[in-house]
Amino acid sequence: MEIIVNGDPLEVSEGITNIEELIQELRLEKKSLIVEHNQTILKKEKHKDTAISEGDRLEIVHFVGGG
Amino acid sequence: MLQVGNYTFQSRLFLGTGKYPNYDMQKQAVDVSETEVLTFSVRRMNIFDPDQPNFLEKIDLKKYRFLPNTAGAKNAEEAVRIAKLADGSGLCDMVKVEVIGCDKTLLPDPVETLKATEILLAEGFTVLPYTSDDVVLARKLEELGAHAIMPGASPIGSGQGIINPLNLQFIIEQASVPVIVDAGIGSPKDAAYAMELGADGVLLNTAVSGANDPVKMAEAMKLAVEAGRLGFEAGRIAKKEYAVASSPKEGISVGE
């Protein structure tokens, strides 16, 4: 299945059905990050309940240095 | 004590987190500054590099309030989106509204700043808009309900210090919410001056992160903010045109 993450296409392996699994697949589960799924910003506790489907658009952002 | 919305702070120095030579030095600078408020930006993550370090991992998250900025936004809609993304972290509900209206000067767009402030206030955020030193605009932001006003001293990162102290003074006098002088501070002198004018706090980044010795400069800024505040509270003497002797004129035993 192909989804769009941060503007680029990403091929997601079979068996990845929700956001939490995707984050684990990317080995980012220990990171402080924020996920927007089809323009809905998700609290972390929603990652598990949010299913991923073909063509979904995700933004995965984090805090970086700034003034 | 500084109060912004529901938050109170002992320190009146807010510190940015951009452009430090390395995280160790940054951590030391943050420690030495004794700041309680750190600003951040929100950016896309490189999802293919799980080992990339992040400054948040270096610090005790419970020690600080986070003030994410909306830098990168060109209009109110983008600023609101960035603020909501930041809020999604669950780490903060404060936001520094920063809508840049000019790429060359990085001066804020007043119309979009007002719009974004209004929307985010309605959404329940604690909103600290970065604004120019326009006195009427500052008043309008306060009328909307902004929790603090953050006028720039001079363009972001320019280090030019306080270009228009009179406007800052007017903004400070009229405001009943905290005024945090943000952007353009170059040296401890500028920070002390802002505080002597009666500012409630100072937000700076490059002045520390770009200094030859950021850790020493962080300490200097802490002391400057404290000195300026104490001076303001003490009340400076009026300026006079001519000299007024400090020593008594009576009882001089020479020159008769």
CSV table of C-alpha atoms in Angstrom, one decimal:
chain,number,residue,atom,x,y,z
A,1,MET,CA,0.0,0.0,0.0
A,2,GLU,CA,1.2,3.5,-0.8
A,3,ILE,CA,0.7,6.5,1.4
A,4,ILE,CA,2.1,10.0,1.3
A,5,VAL,CA,4.3,11.0,4.2
A,6,ASN,CA,5.6,14.6,4.5
A,7,GLY,CA,4.8,15.1,0.8
A,8,ASP,CA,6.6,12.0,-0.5
A,9,PRO,CA,5.2,8.6,-1.4
A,10,LEU,CA,6.0,5.8,1.0
A,11,GLU,CA,5.4,2.1,0.4
A,12,VAL,CA,4.1,0.5,3.5
A,13,SER,CA,4.5,-3.2,4.1
A,14,GLU,CA,1.6,-5.5,4.5
A,15,GLY,CA,0.6,-5.9,8.1
A,16,ILE,CA,0.9,-2.2,9.0
A,17,THR,CA,-2.7,-1.2,9.7
A,18,ASN,CA,-2.5,1.8,12.0
A,19,ILE,CA,-0.4,4.8,12.9
A,20,GLU,CA,1.2,3.2,15.9
A,21,GLU,CA,2.5,0.2,13.8
A,22,LEU,CA,3.8,2.6,11.2
A,23,ILE,CA,5.7,4.6,13.8
A,24,GLN,CA,7.2,1.3,15.1
A,25,GLU,CA,8.1,0.2,11.6
A,26,LEU,CA,10.0,3.4,11.1
A,27,ARG,CA,11.7,2.9,14.5
A,28,LEU,CA,10.5,6.3,15.7
A,29,GLU,CA,8.4,5.2,18.7
A,30,LYS,CA,10.8,6.8,21.2
A,31,LYS,CA,10.7,10.1,19.5
A,32,SER,CA,8.7,13.1,20.5
A,33,LEU,CA,6.7,13.5,17.3
A,34,ILE,CA,3.3,14.7,16.1
A,35,VAL,CA,1.3,13.0,13.5
A,36,GLU,CA,-1.3,14.6,11.2
A,37,HIS,CA,-3.5,12.1,9.4
A,38,ASN,CA,-5.5,13.3,6.5
A,39,GLN,CA,-5.4,16.8,8.0
A,40,THR,CA,-6.5,15.7,11.5
A,41,ILE,CA,-3.9,16.1,14.2
A,42,LEU,CA,-3.7,13.1,16.4
A,43,LYS,CA,-2.9,12.9,20.1
A,44,LYS,CA,-0.5,10.1,20.8
A,45,GLU,CA,-3.2,7.9,22.4
A,46,LYS,CA,-5.1,8.0,19.1
A,47,HIS,CA,-2.2,6.5,17.1
A,48,LYS,CA,-3.3,2.9,17.8
A,49,ASP,CA,-6.9,3.5,16.9
A,50,THR,CA,-6.2,5.3,13.6
A,51,ALA,CA,-6.2,3.0,10.7
A,52,ILE,CA,-4.1,3.6,7.6
A,53,SER,CA,-5.5,3.2,4.1
A,54,GLU,CA,-4.1,3.5,0.6
A,55,GLY,CA,-3.5,7.1,-0.4
A,56,ASP,CA,-3.6,8.5,3.1
A,57,ARG,CA,-1.7,11.7,3.7
A,58,LEU,CA,0.4,11.9,6.8
A,59,GLU,CA,2.6,14.7,8.2
A,60,ILE,CA,5.1,13.6,10.8
A,61,VAL,CA,6.6,16.6,12.5
A,62,HIS,CA,8.7,17.4,15.6
A,63,PHE,CA,10.2,20.3,17.5
A,64,VAL,CA,13.4,21.7,16.2
A,65,GLY,CA,15.5,24.6,17.4
A,66,GLY,CA,14.0,28.0,16.9
A,67,GLY,CA,13.6,31.4,18.4
B,1,MET,CA,7.3,37.1,39.3
B,2,LEU,CA,6.1,37.1,35.7
B,3,GLN,CA,2.6,35.9,34.9
B,4,VAL,CA,1.5,35.0,31.4
B,5,GLY,CA,-2.0,33.6,31.2
B,6,ASN,CA,-2.1,30.8,33.8
B,7,TYR,CA,1.6,30.4,34.0
B,8,THR,CA,4.0,32.1,36.4
B,9,PHE,CA,7.8,32.4,36.0
B,10,GLN,CA,10.6,33.5,38.3
B,11,SER,CA,12.9,34.1,35.3
B,12,ARG,CA,12.1,37.0,32.9
B,13,LEU,CA,14.4,35.6,30.2
B,14,PHE,CA,12.9,33.5,27.5
B,15,LEU,CA,15.4,31.6,25.4
B,16,GLY,CA,15.3,30.4,21.8
B,17,THR,CA,16.8,27.1,20.9
B,18,GLY,CA,18.1,27.7,17.4
B,19,LYS,CA,21.6,27.7,15.9
B,20,TYR,CA,23.8,26.6,18.8
B,21,PRO,CA,27.1,25.0,17.9
B,22,ASN,CA,26.1,21.7,19.5
B,23,TYR,CA,23.7,20.3,22.0
B,24,ASP,CA,26.1,20.0,24.9
B,25,MET,CA,26.9,23.7,24.7
B,26,GLN,CA,23.2,24.5,24.3
B,27,LYS,CA,22.3,22.5,27.4
B,28,GLN,CA,24.9,24.3,29.4
B,29,ALA,CA,23.7,27.7,28.1
B,30,VAL,CA,20.1,26.9,29.0
B,31,ASP,CA,21.1,25.7,32.5
B,32,VAL,CA,23.2,28.8,33.2
B,33,SER,CA,20.5,31.2,31.8
B,34,GLU,CA,18.1,29.8,34.4
B,35,THR,CA,15.3,30.4,31.9
B,36,GLU,CA,12.0,28.6,32.4
B,37,VAL,CA,10.6,29.2,28.9
B,38,LEU,CA,12.2,27.7,25.7
B,39,THR,CA,11.0,28.4,22.2
B,40,PHE,CA,10.9,25.8,19.5
B,41,SER,CA,9.9,25.6,15.8
B,42,VAL,CA,7.8,22.8,14.3
B,43,ARG,CA,9.2,21.1,11.2
B,44,ARG,CA,8.8,17.9,9.2
B,45,MET,CA,10.8,15.0,10.6
B,46,ASN,CA,13.2,12.9,8.5
B,47,ILE,CA,11.4,9.7,9.0
B,48,PHE,CA,14.3,7.6,7.6
B,49,ASP,CA,16.7,8.7,10.3
B,50,PRO,CA,15.5,7.3,13.6
B,51,ASP,CA,18.8,8.0,15.3
B,52,GLN,CA,18.8,11.7,14.7
B,53,PRO,CA,19.4,13.5,18.0
B,54,ASN,CA,16.9,16.1,19.2
B,55,PHE,CA,17.5,18.7,21.8
B,56,LEU,CA,14.3,17.7,23.7
B,57,GLU,CA,16.0,14.5,24.6
B,58,LYS,CA,18.8,16.3,26.3
B,59,ILE,CA,16.7,18.3,28.8
B,60,ASP,CA,14.4,17.6,31.7
B,61,LEU,CA,11.0,18.4,30.0
B,62,LYS,CA,9.4,19.0,33.4
B,63,LYS,CA,11.7,22.0,34.1
B,64,TYR,CA,10.5,24.1,31.3
B,65,ARG,CA,7.5,25.6,29.6
B,66,PHE,CA,7.6,25.2,25.9
B,67,LEU,CA,6.7,28.1,23.7
B,68,PRO,CA,6.5,26.8,20.1
B,69,ASN,CA,6.6,29.4,17.4
B,70,THR,CA,4.7,29.5,14.2
B,71,ALA,CA,7.8,30.5,12.2
B,72,GLY,CA,7.5,29.5,8.6
B,73,ALA,CA,3.8,30.6,8.4
B,74,LYS,CA,3.1,33.3,5.8
B,75,ASN,CA,-0.6,33.8,6.8
B,76,ALA,CA,-3.0,33.2,9.6
B,77,GLU,CA,-4.2,29.9,8.4
B,78,GLU,CA,-0.7,28.4,8.3
B,79,ALA,CA,0.1,29.8,11.7
B,80,VAL,CA,-3.0,28.2,13.2
B,81,ARG,CA,-2.1,24.9,11.6
B,82,ILE,CA,1.5,25.0,13.0
B,83,ALA,CA,0.1,26.0,16.4
B,84,LYS,CA,-2.3,23.0,16.4
B,85,LEU,CA,0.5,20.6,15.3
B,86,ALA,CA,2.6,21.9,18.2
B,87,ASP,CA,-0.3,21.4,20.6
B,88,GLY,CA,-0.6,17.8,19.3
B,89,SER,CA,2.7,17.1,21.2
B,90,GLY,CA,0.8,17.4,24.4
B,91,LEU,CA,3.8,19.4,25.8
B,92,CYS,CA,2.4,22.9,25.7
B,93,ASP,CA,-0.6,25.1,25.1
B,94,MET,CA,1.4,28.3,24.7
B,95,VAL,CA,2.2,29.6,21.3
B,96,LYS,CA,4.3,32.4,19.9
B,97,VAL,CA,2.4,33.6,16.8
B,98,GLU,CA,5.0,34.5,14.2
B,99,VAL,CA,3.7,35.4,10.7
B,100,ILE,CA,6.4,36.8,8.6
B,101,GLY,CA,5.3,39.3,6.0
B,102,CYS,CA,8.6,40.1,4.4
B,103,ASP,CA,11.4,37.7,3.6
B,104,LYS,CA,14.1,40.3,3.5
B,105,THR,CA,13.5,42.0,6.8
B,106,LEU,CA,11.6,39.1,8.5
B,107,LEU,CA,9.1,41.7,9.9
B,108,PRO,CA,5.8,40.4,10.9
B,109,ASP,CA,2.6,40.7,8.9
B,110,PRO,CA,0.3,42.7,11.2
B,111,VAL,CA,-3.0,41.8,9.5
B,112,GLU,CA,-2.3,38.0,9.5
B,113,THR,CA,-0.8,38.2,13.1
B,114,LEU,CA,-4.1,39.7,14.3
B,115,LYS,CA,-6.2,37.1,12.5
B,116,ALA,CA,-4.1,34.2,13.8
B,117,THR,CA,-4.1,35.6,17.3
B,118,GLU,CA,-7.9,35.9,17.3
B,119,ILE,CA,-8.4,32.3,16.0
B,120,LEU,CA,-6.0,30.7,18.4
B,121,LEU,CA,-7.4,32.6,21.4
B,122,ALA,CA,-10.9,31.3,20.4
B,123,GLU,CA,-9.3,27.8,20.4
B,124,GLY,CA,-8.1,28.2,23.9
B,125,PHE,CA,-4.4,28.7,23.4
B,126,THR,CA,-2.2,30.9,25.5
B,127,VAL,CA,-1.2,33.3,22.8
B,128,LEU,CA,2.0,35.5,22.7
B,129,PRO,CA,2.1,37.3,19.4
B,130,TYR,CA,5.4,38.5,18.0
B,131,THR,CA,4.7,41.9,16.6
B,132,SER,CA,6.5,45.0,15.3
B,133,ASP,CA,6.9,47.9,17.7
B,134,ASP,CA,3.7,49.5,16.4
B,135,VAL,CA,1.9,50.9,19.4
B,136,VAL,CA,-1.7,50.7,18.0
B,137,LEU,CA,-1.2,47.2,16.7
B,138,ALA,CA,0.1,46.2,20.2
B,139,ARG,CA,-3.1,47.7,21.7
B,140,LYS,CA,-5.3,45.8,19.2
B,141,LEU,CA,-3.6,42.5,20.0
B,142,GLU,CA,-4.2,43.1,23.7
B,143,GLU,CA,-7.9,44.0,23.0
B,144,LEU,CA,-8.3,40.7,21.3
B,145,GLY,CA,-7.1,39.0,24.5
B,146,ALA,CA,-3.5,38.2,23.8
B,147,HIS,CA,-1.8,36.9,26.9
B,148,ALA,CA,1.3,38.9,26.3
B,149,ILE,CA,2.6,41.2,23.6
B,150,MET,CA,6.0,40.5,22.1
B,151,PRO,CA,7.3,43.5,20.2
B,152,GLY,CA,10.6,43.3,18.3
B,153,ALA,CA,13.5,45.5,19.3
B,154,SER,CA,14.9,45.3,15.8
B,155,PRO,CA,14.8,42.7,12.9
B,156,ILE,CA,15.1,39.1,13.9
B,157,GLY,CA,18.7,37.9,14.3
B,158,SER,CA,20.1,41.4,13.4
B,159,GLY,CA,21.5,42.1,16.9
B,160,GLN,CA,20.8,45.8,16.3
B,161,GLY,CA,19.3,46.2,19.8
B,162,ILE,CA,16.5,48.6,20.6
B,163,ILE,CA,16.0,50.8,17.6
B,164,ASN,CA,12.9,52.6,18.8
B,165,PRO,CA,12.9,52.8,22.6
B,166,LEU,CA,10.1,55.4,22.5
B,167,ASN,CA,7.7,53.1,20.8
B,168,LEU,CA,8.6,50.3,23.2
B,169,GLN,CA,8.0,52.6,26.1
B,170,PHE,CA,4.6,53.6,24.7
B,171,ILE,CA,3.7,49.9,24.3
B,172,ILE,CA,4.8,49.1,27.8
B,173,GLU,CA,2.9,52.0,29.3
B,174,GLN,CA,-0.4,51.2,27.7
B,175,ALA,CA,-0.3,47.4,28.2
B,176,SER,CA,-1.9,45.6,31.0
B,177,VAL,CA,-0.6,42.2,29.9
B,178,PRO,CA,3.1,41.4,30.0
B,179,VAL,CA,5.3,42.9,27.3
B,180,ILE,CA,8.2,40.6,26.3
B,181,VAL,CA,10.7,42.3,24.0
B,182,ASP,CA,11.4,39.7,21.3
B,183,ALA,CA,14.0,39.8,18.5
B,184,GLY,CA,16.9,42.0,17.7
B,185,ILE,CA,18.7,41.9,21.1
B,186,GLY,CA,22.4,41.9,20.4
B,187,SER,CA,24.2,42.3,23.7
B,188,PRO,CA,23.5,42.3,27.5
B,189,LYS,CA,23.2,46.1,27.3
B,190,ASP,CA,20.2,45.7,25.0
B,191,ALA,CA,18.5,43.2,27.3
B,192,ALA,CA,19.1,45.5,30.4
B,193,TYR,CA,17.8,48.5,28.5
B,194,ALA,CA,14.6,46.7,27.5
B,195,MET,CA,14.0,45.8,31.2
B,196,GLU,CA,14.8,49.3,32.3
B,197,LEU,CA,12.2,50.6,30.0
B,198,GLY,CA,9.8,48.5,32.0
B,199,ALA,CA,9.5,45.4,29.8
B,200,ASP,CA,8.2,42.3,31.7
B,201,GLY,CA,10.7,40.0,30.0
B,202,VAL,CA,13.1,39.5,27.1
B,203,LEU,CA,13.1,36.7,24.5
B,204,LEU,CA,16.3,36.2,22.7
B,205,ASN,CA,18.1,33.5,20.7
B,206,THR,CA,20.9,34.5,18.4
B,207,ALA,CA,22.5,36.9,20.9
B,208,VAL,CA,23.4,33.8,22.9
B,209,SER,CA,23.6,31.0,20.4
B,210,GLY,CA,25.8,33.1,18.0
B,211,ALA,CA,28.1,34.5,20.7
B,212,ASN,CA,31.7,33.3,20.7
B,213,ASP,CA,31.0,31.8,24.1
B,214,PRO,CA,27.3,31.0,24.3
B,215,VAL,CA,27.4,29.7,27.8
B,216,LYS,CA,29.1,32.8,29.2
B,217,MET,CA,26.7,35.0,27.2
B,218,ALA,CA,23.7,33.1,28.6
B,219,GLU,CA,24.9,34.0,32.1
B,220,ALA,CA,25.5,37.6,31.0
B,221,MET,CA,22.0,37.8,29.6
B,222,LYS,CA,20.5,36.4,32.8
B,223,LEU,CA,22.3,39.0,34.9
B,224,ALA,CA,21.4,41.8,32.4
B,225,VAL,CA,17.7,41.0,32.6
B,226,GLU,CA,17.9,40.9,36.4
B,227,ALA,CA,19.9,44.1,36.6
B,228,GLY,CA,17.6,45.9,34.2
B,229,ARG,CA,14.5,44.7,36.1
B,230,LEU,CA,16.0,45.8,39.5
B,231,GLY,CA,16.9,49.2,38.0
B,232,PHE,CA,13.4,49.6,36.7
B,233,GLU,CA,11.9,48.7,40.0
B,234,ALA,CA,14.3,51.0,41.9
B,235,GLY,CA,13.4,53.9,39.6
B,236,ARG,CA,16.3,55.8,37.9
B,237,ILE,CA,17.2,59.4,38.5
B,238,ALA,CA,15.9,62.1,36.2
B,239,LYS,CA,18.4,63.3,33.6
B,240,LYS,CA,19.7,66.8,34.1
B,241,GLU,CA,21.4,69.1,31.6
B,242,TYR,CA,24.3,70.2,33.8
B,243,ALA,CA,26.4,68.6,36.5
B,244,VAL,CA,25.1,68.3,40.1
B,245,ALA,CA,27.9,67.7,42.6
B,246,SER,CA,27.7,64.5,44.6
B,247,SER,CA,29.9,65.9,47.4
B,248,PRO,CA,28.9,68.7,49.8
B,249,LYS,CA,30.0,72.2,48.9
B,250,GLU,CA,30.4,73.3,52.6
B,251,GLY,CA,33.4,72.8,54.8
B,252,ILE,CA,36.0,72.7,52.0
B,253,SER,CA,39.5,73.3,53.7
B,254,VAL,CA,41.5,74.2,50.7
B,255,GLY,CA,41.4,77.1,48.2
B,256,GLU,CA,40.6,79.9,50.7
